[in-house]
mmCIF file of C-alpha atoms in Angstrom:
data_model
loop_
_atom_site.group_PDB
_atom_site.id
_atom_site.type_symbol
_atom_site.label_atom_id
_atom_site.label_comp_id
_atom_site.label_asym_id
_atom_site.label_seq_id
_atom_site.Cartn_x
_atom_site.Cartn_y
_atom_site.Cartn_z
ATOM 1 C CA MET V 162 0.000 0.000 0.000
ATOM 2 C CA LYS V 163 1.054 3.624 -0.516
ATOM 3 C CA ALA V 164 1.903 5.637 2.589
ATOM 4 C CA VAL V 165 3.116 9.190 3.309
ATOM 5 C CA ARG V 166 6.030 8.886 5.705
ATOM 6 C CA TYR V 167 7.862 11.203 8.065
ATOM 7 C CA VAL V 168 11.542 10.291 7.648
ATOM 8 C CA GLY V 169 13.348 12.928 9.705
ATOM 9 C CA ALA V 170 13.227 16.502 10.979
ATOM 10 C CA GLY V 171 13.772 19.072 8.268
ATOM 11 C CA ARG V 172 13.213 16.561 5.475
ATOM 12 C CA PRO V 173 10.182 16.412 3.177
ATOM 13 C CA PRO V 174 7.808 13.487 3.577
ATOM 14 C CA GLU V 175 8.244 10.492 1.312
ATOM 15 C CA ILE V 176 5.580 8.433 -0.429
ATOM 16 C CA VAL V 177 6.575 4.782 -0.148
ATOM 17 C CA ASP V 178 5.169 1.290 -0.624
ATOM 18 C CA LEU V 179 4.496 -0.671 2.567
ATOM 19 C CA PRO V 180 2.891 -4.073 3.161
ATOM 20 C CA LYS V 181 -0.718 -4.093 4.295
ATOM 21 C CA PRO V 182 -0.635 -4.276 8.112
ATOM 22 C CA ALA V 183 -2.460 -6.878 10.173
ATOM 23 C CA PRO V 184 -4.042 -6.157 13.573
ATOM 24 C CA GLY V 185 -2.451 -7.820 16.570
ATOM 25 C CA PRO V 186 -4.281 -8.916 19.738
ATOM 26 C CA GLY V 187 -6.648 -6.200 20.916
ATOM 27 C CA GLN V 188 -5.998 -4.042 17.854
ATOM 28 C CA VAL V 189 -8.256 -2.874 15.032
ATOM 29 C CA LEU V 190 -7.394 -2.448 11.354
ATOM 30 C CA VAL V 191 -9.134 0.532 9.732
ATOM 31 C CA ARG V 192 -9.479 0.981 5.978
ATOM 32 C CA ILE V 193 -8.874 4.701 5.567
ATOM 33 C CA ALA V 194 -11.396 6.845 3.712
ATOM 34 C CA GLY V 195 -9.616 10.143 4.330
ATOM 35 C CA ALA V 196 -6.846 11.733 6.353
ATOM 36 C CA GLY V 197 -6.781 15.437 7.164
ATOM 37 C CA VAL V 198 -3.693 17.536 6.440
ATOM 38 C CA CYS V 199 -2.895 19.707 9.454
ATOM 39 C CA HIS V 200 -0.485 22.547 10.257
ATOM 40 C CA SER V 201 0.743 20.350 13.102
ATOM 41 C CA ASP V 202 2.161 18.051 10.441
ATOM 42 C CA LEU V 203 4.358 20.931 9.287
ATOM 43 C CA HIS V 204 5.713 21.342 12.822
ATOM 44 C CA VAL V 205 6.500 17.616 12.895
ATOM 45 C CA LEU V 206 8.169 17.738 9.480
ATOM 46 C CA ASP V 207 10.225 20.814 10.359
ATOM 47 C CA HIS V 208 11.148 20.033 13.955
ATOM 48 C CA GLY V 209 10.518 16.313 14.458
ATOM 49 C CA LEU V 210 9.236 14.468 17.514
ATOM 50 C CA GLY V 211 12.464 13.863 19.378
ATOM 51 C CA PRO V 212 13.872 10.418 18.609
ATOM 52 C CA LEU V 213 10.624 9.146 17.060
ATOM 53 C CA GLY V 214 10.482 8.071 13.423
ATOM 54 C CA PRO V 215 10.085 7.077 10.721
ATOM 55 C CA PHE V 216 6.293 6.725 10.747
ATOM 56 C CA THR V 217 3.272 7.269 8.531
ATOM 57 C CA LEU V 218 1.762 10.741 8.873
ATOM 58 C CA GLY V 219 -1.905 11.571 9.369
ATOM 59 C CA HIS V 220 -3.558 12.194 12.748
ATOM 60 C CA GLU V 221 -7.047 13.138 11.488
ATOM 61 C CA ASN V 222 -8.463 9.856 10.274
ATOM 62 C CA ALA V 223 -11.716 8.121 9.479
ATOM 63 C CA GLY V 224 -12.748 5.032 7.564
ATOM 64 C CA TRP V 225 -14.265 1.591 8.016
ATOM 65 C CA ILE V 226 -13.377 -1.361 10.218
ATOM 66 C CA GLU V 227 -11.444 -3.800 8.037
ATOM 67 C CA ALA V 228 -10.487 -6.432 10.620
ATOM 68 C CA LEU V 229 -10.465 -7.043 14.370
ATOM 69 C CA GLY V 230 -7.501 -8.517 16.208
ATOM 70 C CA ALA V 231 -7.976 -11.292 18.752
ATOM 71 C CA GLY V 232 -9.882 -9.967 21.758
ATOM 72 C CA ALA V 233 -10.963 -6.708 20.112
ATOM 73 C CA ALA V 234 -14.689 -6.340 20.709
ATOM 74 C CA GLY V 235 -17.514 -3.865 20.355
ATOM 75 C CA TRP V 236 -17.227 -3.368 16.596
ATOM 76 C CA LYS V 237 -17.890 -5.300 13.428
ATOM 77 C CA GLU V 238 -16.298 -5.199 10.004
ATOM 78 C CA GLY V 239 -17.648 -2.374 7.852
ATOM 79 C CA ASP V 240 -18.510 -0.011 10.714
ATOM 80 C CA ALA V 241 -17.764 3.629 9.856
ATOM 81 C CA VAL V 242 -15.491 5.180 12.487
ATOM 82 C CA ALA V 243 -13.411 8.202 13.354
ATOM 83 C CA VAL V 244 -10.054 7.557 15.009
ATOM 84 C CA TYR V 245 -9.483 9.483 18.235
ATOM 85 C CA GLY V 246 -6.101 11.134 17.805
ATOM 86 C CA PRO V 247 -4.235 11.549 21.124
ATOM 87 C CA TRP V 248 -3.316 8.117 22.479
ATOM 88 C CA GLY V 249 -2.733 7.962 26.216
ATOM 89 C CA CYS V 250 -2.040 5.089 28.576
ATOM 90 C CA GLY V 251 -5.761 4.342 28.894
ATOM 91 C CA ALA V 252 -5.476 3.708 32.637
ATOM 92 C CA CYS V 253 -4.614 6.947 34.488
ATOM 93 C CA ARG V 254 -7.197 9.286 36.012
ATOM 94 C CA THR V 255 -7.544 11.566 32.991
ATOM 95 C CA CYS V 256 -7.587 8.700 30.506
ATOM 96 C CA GLN V 257 -10.338 7.042 32.543
ATOM 97 C CA THR V 258 -12.423 10.205 32.058
ATOM 98 C CA SER V 259 -11.787 9.910 28.268
ATOM 99 C CA ALA V 260 -9.355 12.872 28.317
ATOM 100 C CA GLU V 261 -6.385 11.002 26.871
ATOM 101 C CA ASN V 262 -5.201 14.349 25.501
ATOM 102 C CA TYR V 263 -4.081 15.056 29.078
ATOM 103 C CA CYS V 264 -2.714 11.604 29.923
ATOM 104 C CA GLU V 265 -0.682 11.761 33.129
ATOM 105 C CA HIS V 266 1.914 9.371 31.698
ATOM 106 C CA HIS V 267 2.430 11.194 28.409
ATOM 107 C CA ALA V 268 6.149 11.710 29.067
ATOM 108 C CA SER V 269 6.794 7.971 29.337
ATOM 109 C CA ILE V 270 4.637 6.857 26.385
ATOM 110 C CA PRO V 271 6.763 6.338 23.260
ATOM 111 C CA THR V 272 4.172 7.874 20.918
ATOM 112 C CA MET V 273 1.689 10.747 20.916
ATOM 113 C CA GLY V 274 -0.712 8.902 18.607
ATOM 114 C CA GLY V 275 -1.233 7.753 15.056
ATOM 115 C CA GLY V 276 0.621 10.125 12.742
ATOM 116 C CA LEU V 277 2.488 11.503 15.759
ATOM 117 C CA GLY V 278 5.023 8.783 16.441
ATOM 118 C CA SER V 279 2.953 5.739 15.462
ATOM 119 C CA ASP V 280 1.764 4.997 11.942
ATOM 120 C CA GLY V 281 -1.137 7.266 11.043
ATOM 121 C CA GLY V 282 -3.794 7.369 8.375
ATOM 122 C CA MET V 283 -2.064 8.734 5.269
ATOM 123 C CA ALA V 284 -2.170 5.247 3.847
ATOM 124 C CA GLU V 285 -4.734 2.726 2.693
ATOM 125 C CA TYR V 286 -4.877 1.057 6.104
ATOM 126 C CA MET V 287 -4.086 1.994 9.697
ATOM 127 C CA VAL V 288 -3.726 -0.114 12.835
ATOM 128 C CA VAL V 289 -5.437 1.364 15.882
ATOM 129 C CA PRO V 290 -4.087 -0.096 19.150
ATOM 130 C CA SER V 291 -7.422 -0.323 20.989
ATOM 131 C CA PRO V 292 -11.146 -0.267 20.188
ATOM 132 C CA ARG V 293 -11.541 2.470 22.815
ATOM 133 C CA LEU V 294 -9.877 4.898 20.348
ATOM 134 C CA LEU V 295 -12.706 4.591 17.829
ATOM 135 C CA VAL V 296 -15.892 6.669 17.704
ATOM 136 C CA PRO V 297 -18.898 5.758 15.516
ATOM 137 C CA LEU V 298 -19.707 8.094 12.626
ATOM 138 C CA GLY V 299 -23.303 7.108 12.086
ATOM 139 C CA GLY V 300 -24.400 8.327 8.659
ATOM 140 C CA LEU V 301 -21.509 10.759 8.096
ATOM 141 C CA ASP V 302 -19.235 10.314 5.080
ATOM 142 C CA PRO V 303 -15.917 9.135 6.596
ATOM 143 C CA ALA V 304 -13.779 10.988 4.037
ATOM 144 C CA LYS V 305 -15.438 14.321 4.803
ATOM 145 C CA ALA V 306 -15.681 13.565 8.518
ATOM 146 C CA ALA V 307 -11.984 12.796 9.056
ATOM 147 C CA PRO V 308 -11.026 16.393 10.041
ATOM 148 C CA LEU V 309 -13.679 16.413 12.752
ATOM 149 C CA SER V 310 -11.210 14.456 14.904
ATOM 150 C CA ASP V 311 -8.900 17.482 15.207
ATOM 151 C CA ALA V 312 -9.983 20.509 13.155
ATOM 152 C CA ALA V 313 -13.343 20.441 14.954
ATOM 153 C CA LEU V 314 -12.473 18.641 18.191
ATOM 154 C CA THR V 315 -9.672 21.030 19.155
ATOM 155 C CA PRO V 316 -11.734 24.241 18.899
ATOM 156 C CA TYR V 317 -14.729 22.476 20.446
ATOM 157 C CA HIS V 318 -12.613 21.609 23.507
ATOM 158 C CA ALA V 319 -11.388 25.212 23.814
ATOM 159 C CA ILE V 320 -14.869 26.674 23.345
ATOM 160 C CA LYS V 321 -16.604 24.251 25.709
ATOM 161 C CA ALA V 322 -14.223 25.277 28.499
ATOM 162 C CA ALA V 323 -14.972 28.948 27.770
ATOM 163 C CA LEU V 324 -18.772 28.618 27.773
ATOM 164 C CA PRO V 325 -19.206 30.269 31.222
ATOM 165 C CA TRP V 326 -17.767 33.463 29.685
ATOM 166 C CA LEU V 327 -19.865 33.249 26.498
ATOM 167 C CA THR V 328 -23.032 34.936 27.736
ATOM 168 C CA PRO V 329 -25.397 36.628 25.262
ATOM 169 C CA ASP V 330 -23.874 40.048 26.008
ATOM 170 C CA ALA V 331 -20.272 38.836 25.552
ATOM 171 C CA THR V 332 -17.937 39.124 22.579
ATOM 172 C CA VAL V 333 -15.611 36.370 21.357
ATOM 173 C CA VAL V 334 -12.808 36.959 18.874
ATOM 174 C CA VAL V 335 -11.538 34.129 16.677
ATOM 175 C CA ILE V 336 -8.095 34.795 15.227
ATOM 176 C CA GLY V 337 -7.091 32.647 12.260
ATOM 177 C CA ILE V 338 -9.924 31.381 10.048
ATOM 178 C CA GLY V 339 -8.131 28.331 8.688
ATOM 179 C CA GLY V 340 -8.707 24.637 9.293
ATOM 180 C CA LEU V 341 -9.536 25.077 12.989
ATOM 181 C CA GLY V 342 -10.824 28.647 12.919
ATOM 182 C CA HIS V 343 -13.518 28.032 10.322
ATOM 183 C CA MET V 344 -14.808 25.239 12.549
ATOM 184 C CA ALA V 345 -14.585 27.443 15.650
ATOM 185 C CA VAL V 346 -16.981 30.063 14.293
ATOM 186 C CA GLN V 347 -19.530 27.342 13.454
ATOM 187 C CA ILE V 348 -19.195 25.728 16.881
ATOM 188 C CA LEU V 349 -19.604 29.115 18.559
ATOM 189 C CA ARG V 350 -22.795 29.777 16.611
ATOM 190 C CA ALA V 351 -24.096 26.335 17.593
ATOM 191 C CA LEU V 352 -23.248 26.577 21.308
ATOM 192 C CA SER V 353 -23.609 30.246 22.255
ATOM 193 C CA SER V 354 -25.268 33.512 21.363
ATOM 194 C CA ALA V 355 -22.209 35.658 22.058
ATOM 195 C CA ARG V 356 -21.193 38.147 19.377
ATOM 196 C CA ILE V 357 -18.429 36.766 17.148
ATOM 197 C CA ILE V 358 -15.598 38.745 15.572
ATOM 198 C CA ALA V 359 -13.289 36.941 13.128
ATOM 199 C CA GLY V 360 -9.741 38.122 12.462
ATOM 200 C CA ASP V 361 -7.266 37.052 9.778
ATOM 201 C CA ILE V 362 -4.620 38.486 7.448
ATOM 202 C CA ASP V 363 -6.212 36.818 4.402
ATOM 203 C CA GLY V 364 -9.197 38.518 2.817
ATOM 204 C CA ALA V 365 -10.473 35.247 1.352
ATOM 205 C CA LYS V 366 -10.579 33.671 4.808
ATOM 206 C CA LEU V 367 -12.449 36.664 6.183
ATOM 207 C CA ALA V 368 -14.932 36.269 3.338
ATOM 208 C CA HIS V 369 -15.246 32.609 4.315
ATOM 209 C CA ALA V 370 -16.063 33.688 7.880
ATOM 210 C CA ARG V 371 -18.770 36.022 6.603
ATOM 211 C CA ALA V 372 -20.202 33.199 4.487
ATOM 212 C CA LEU V 373 -20.402 31.150 7.707
ATOM 213 C CA GLY V 374 -22.523 33.847 9.328
ATOM 214 C CA VAL V 375 -19.947 36.039 11.105
ATOM 215 C CA ALA V 376 -21.119 39.651 10.982
ATOM 216 C CA HIS V 377 -17.861 41.324 12.052
ATOM 217 C CA THR V 378 -14.516 40.554 10.395
ATOM 218 C CA ILE V 379 -11.211 42.331 11.001
ATOM 219 C CA ASP V 380 -8.043 42.400 8.888
ATOM 220 C CA THR V 381 -5.240 41.729 11.395
ATOM 221 C CA ARG V 382 -2.242 42.495 9.166
ATOM 222 C CA ASP V 383 -1.825 45.708 11.180
ATOM 223 C CA PRO V 384 -2.351 44.513 14.786
ATOM 224 C CA GLU V 385 -2.481 48.047 16.209
ATOM 225 C CA ARG V 386 -5.204 49.103 13.814
ATOM 226 C CA ALA V 387 -7.020 45.797 14.346
ATOM 227 C CA ALA V 388 -7.011 46.369 18.111
ATOM 228 C CA GLU V 389 -8.498 49.844 17.617
ATOM 229 C CA GLU V 390 -11.242 48.491 15.358
ATOM 230 C CA ILE V 391 -12.112 45.731 17.810
ATOM 231 C CA ARG V 392 -12.118 48.123 20.758
ATOM 232 C CA ALA V 393 -14.465 50.405 18.818
ATOM 233 C CA LEU V 394 -16.863 47.486 18.427
ATOM 234 C CA VAL V 395 -16.773 46.173 21.993
ATOM 235 C CA GLY V 396 -16.333 49.344 24.046
ATOM 236 C CA GLU V 397 -14.858 49.553 27.536
ATOM 237 C CA ARG V 398 -15.820 46.023 28.498
ATOM 238 C CA GLY V 399 -13.388 44.603 25.985
ATOM 239 C CA VAL V 400 -13.412 41.169 24.446
ATOM 240 C CA THR V 401 -14.602 38.438 26.815
ATOM 241 C CA VAL V 402 -12.969 35.450 25.082
ATOM 242 C CA ALA V 403 -10.090 35.511 22.594
ATOM 243 C CA LEU V 404 -9.382 32.277 20.717
ATOM 244 C CA ASP V 405 -5.973 32.406 19.021
ATOM 245 C CA PHE V 406 -5.622 29.696 16.374
ATOM 246 C CA VAL V 407 -2.326 31.175 15.144
ATOM 247 C CA GLY V 408 -0.202 31.624 18.267
ATOM 248 C CA ALA V 409 2.323 33.955 16.621
ATOM 249 C CA GLN V 410 3.729 36.974 18.432
ATOM 250 C CA PRO V 411 1.507 39.551 16.694
ATOM 251 C CA THR V 412 -1.676 37.584 17.392
ATOM 252 C CA LEU V 413 -0.824 36.946 21.045
ATOM 253 C CA ASP V 414 -0.034 40.637 21.525
ATOM 254 C CA LEU V 415 -3.355 41.473 19.890
ATOM 255 C CA CYS V 416 -5.243 39.155 22.248
ATOM 256 C CA SER V 417 -3.616 40.752 25.257
ATOM 257 C CA ARG V 418 -4.641 44.227 24.051
ATOM 258 C CA ILE V 419 -8.290 43.500 23.259
ATOM 259 C CA VAL V 420 -9.499 41.403 26.202
ATOM 260 C CA GLY V 421 -11.143 43.107 29.135
ATOM 261 C CA ARG V 422 -11.214 42.248 32.803
ATOM 262 C CA ALA V 423 -12.674 38.876 33.842
ATOM 263 C CA SER V 424 -11.885 37.456 30.425
ATOM 264 C CA ARG V 425 -10.191 34.436 28.897
ATOM 265 C CA ILE V 426 -7.430 33.920 26.306
ATOM 266 C CA ALA V 427 -7.127 30.456 24.775
ATOM 267 C CA ILE V 428 -3.869 29.863 22.886
ATOM 268 C CA VAL V 429 -4.416 27.038 20.422
ATOM 269 C CA GLY V 430 -2.055 27.836 17.539
ATOM 270 C CA LEU V 431 1.590 26.785 17.499
ATOM 271 C CA GLY V 432 3.010 29.919 15.887
ATOM 272 C CA GLY V 433 5.894 30.236 18.345
ATOM 273 C CA GLY V 434 4.825 33.443 20.074
ATOM 274 C CA THR V 435 5.104 34.317 23.776
ATOM 275 C CA LEU V 436 2.309 35.858 25.825
ATOM 276 C CA HIS V 437 3.994 38.562 27.890
ATOM 277 C CA TYR V 438 2.748 39.322 31.373
ATOM 278 C CA ALA V 439 2.987 42.645 33.177
ATOM 279 C CA GLN V 440 0.787 44.230 35.799
ATOM 280 C CA GLY V 441 -2.519 44.948 34.065
ATOM 281 C CA SER V 442 -1.549 43.214 30.835
ATOM 282 C CA PRO V 443 -3.411 40.992 30.297
ATOM 283 C CA PRO V 444 -6.023 42.744 32.450
ATOM 284 C CA PHE V 445 -6.945 41.670 35.972
ATOM 285 C CA GLY V 446 -9.147 38.605 36.079
ATOM 286 C CA CYS V 447 -8.028 37.328 32.696
ATOM 287 C CA GLU V 448 -7.498 33.578 32.571
ATOM 288 C CA VAL V 449 -5.029 32.121 30.062
ATOM 289 C CA SER V 450 -5.370 28.547 28.827
ATOM 290 C CA MET V 451 -3.414 26.329 26.470
ATOM 291 C CA PRO V 452 -5.944 23.676 25.447
ATOM 292 C CA TYR V 453 -4.683 20.579 23.658
ATOM 293 C CA TRP V 454 -6.950 18.556 21.367
ATOM 294 C CA GLY V 455 -10.038 17.209 23.222
ATOM 295 C CA SER V 456 -11.486 14.157 24.931
ATOM 296 C CA ARG V 457 -13.066 11.081 23.340
ATOM 297 C CA THR V 458 -16.430 12.108 24.791
ATOM 298 C CA GLU V 459 -16.064 15.533 23.201
ATOM 299 C CA LEU V 460 -15.330 13.881 19.850
ATOM 300 C CA MET V 461 -18.657 12.087 20.186
ATOM 301 C CA GLU V 462 -20.306 15.458 20.823
ATOM 302 C CA VAL V 463 -18.576 16.992 17.783
ATOM 303 C CA ILE V 464 -19.789 14.136 15.594
ATOM 304 C CA ALA V 465 -23.303 14.682 16.959
ATOM 305 C CA LEU V 466 -23.138 18.364 15.953
ATOM 306 C CA ALA V 467 -22.035 17.365 12.465
ATOM 307 C CA GLY V 468 -24.708 14.684 12.268
ATOM 308 C CA GLN V 469 -27.365 17.315 13.053
ATOM 309 C CA GLY V 470 -26.012 19.569 10.301
ATOM 310 C CA LEU V 471 -24.946 22.300 12.748
ATOM 311 C CA ILE V 472 -21.291 22.208 11.668
ATOM 312 C CA HIS V 473 -19.513 21.045 8.535
ATOM 313 C CA VAL V 474 -15.894 20.864 7.467
ATOM 314 C CA GLU V 475 -15.003 22.763 4.308
ATOM 315 C CA THR V 476 -12.777 20.206 2.587
ATOM 316 C CA GLU V 477 -10.549 20.030 -0.451
ATOM 317 C CA VAL V 478 -9.964 16.386 -1.321
ATOM 318 C CA PHE V 479 -6.749 15.223 -3.009
ATOM 319 C CA PRO V 480 -5.358 11.814 -3.938
ATOM 320 C CA LEU V 481 -2.736 10.456 -1.551
ATOM 321 C CA GLU V 482 -0.099 10.742 -4.280
ATOM 322 C CA ASP V 483 -0.453 14.564 -4.178
ATOM 323 C CA ALA V 484 0.632 14.788 -0.527
ATOM 324 C CA LEU V 485 3.865 16.715 -1.134
ATOM 325 C CA ASP V 486 2.088 19.320 -3.254
ATOM 326 C CA VAL V 487 -0.692 19.620 -0.681
ATOM 327 C CA TYR V 488 1.804 20.276 2.112
ATOM 328 C CA GLN V 489 3.399 23.012 0.028
ATOM 329 C CA ARG V 490 0.006 24.581 -0.630
ATOM 330 C CA LEU V 491 -0.684 24.452 3.107
ATOM 331 C CA ARG V 492 2.578 26.265 3.833
ATOM 332 C CA GLU V 493 1.642 28.959 1.334
ATOM 333 C CA GLY V 494 -1.831 29.409 2.797
ATOM 334 C CA HIS V 495 -3.597 28.178 -0.328
ATOM 335 C CA ILE V 496 -5.913 25.664 1.351
ATOM 336 C CA LYS V 497 -9.488 26.703 2.120
ATOM 337 C CA GLY V 498 -10.810 24.947 5.178
ATOM 338 C CA ARG V 499 -9.133 21.548 5.423
ATOM 339 C CA ALA V 500 -7.270 19.429 2.890
ATOM 340 C CA VAL V 501 -8.048 15.709 2.985
ATOM 341 C CA LEU V 502 -5.950 12.984 1.381
ATOM 342 C CA ARG V 503 -7.913 10.065 0.019
ATOM 343 C CA PRO V 504 -6.098 6.741 -0.626
#
């Protein structure tokens, strides 16, 4: 089978031929329908995952059960499933609550998940180590649903934690309307009645936000001007929740300037910026969080939202053989919504 492989930090991925894997005891073999292409992949390709590698990329995956290893129960061949991405120990306190994204033993586990140390879904087949890491898709198309496991789950996790701040008279700013940000504005509209402001440096992405129902969009290429425009909209209260899906220095500085007292900043993007603290900046009462992915239960909730038609992933589908070109397009910002590789 064809597979897109990470072969080393700073090196481009390689498309290689591998034998079809077989599930071992307790494992499940999934026939992949689609694998999302994520900015996190670029961080892995550029910087690596310590000593881990080589491995097949792809941590946003969905498909159908192909085969069950000995002792694997609860599923049957042909079931449509999404693969939960962050793989924990399965036994610690947080894993027992389905929050394997915060596994207490993460430092001693030799992999972060499929496509992040273990073989992922940019291939025809993928071995999942336990049935607990699968979530049913119901009637959703697995190829289109694959990005729900990260591009929707990650913002859902950040937004769910911020719901106490998202009252009808509050304002939430979403910075970065890419793969995660375009899902965030839909999730916000589904879960809250707070006013939404979308910010991005790309006019096409701001137009995408407006098409998704966002009334206020801000060009953030000039952060100082963007802060003034946002302040003019929200007044003295300031922004109640700022969701930064970029995480670069200019966007973090912007978040710090626009939030008011008793607010929340959620830093989701991996842009390498630093949130600076000084007395009054961010303002008093501002909570700062660094959410990571989401829980298995939350993935079930995300899939329920999609199943009800309340959210949808804007996808561009490409054949697996185009992976290198797709990664380059992602670097250049030429992907609308989420790219999906189909074997």
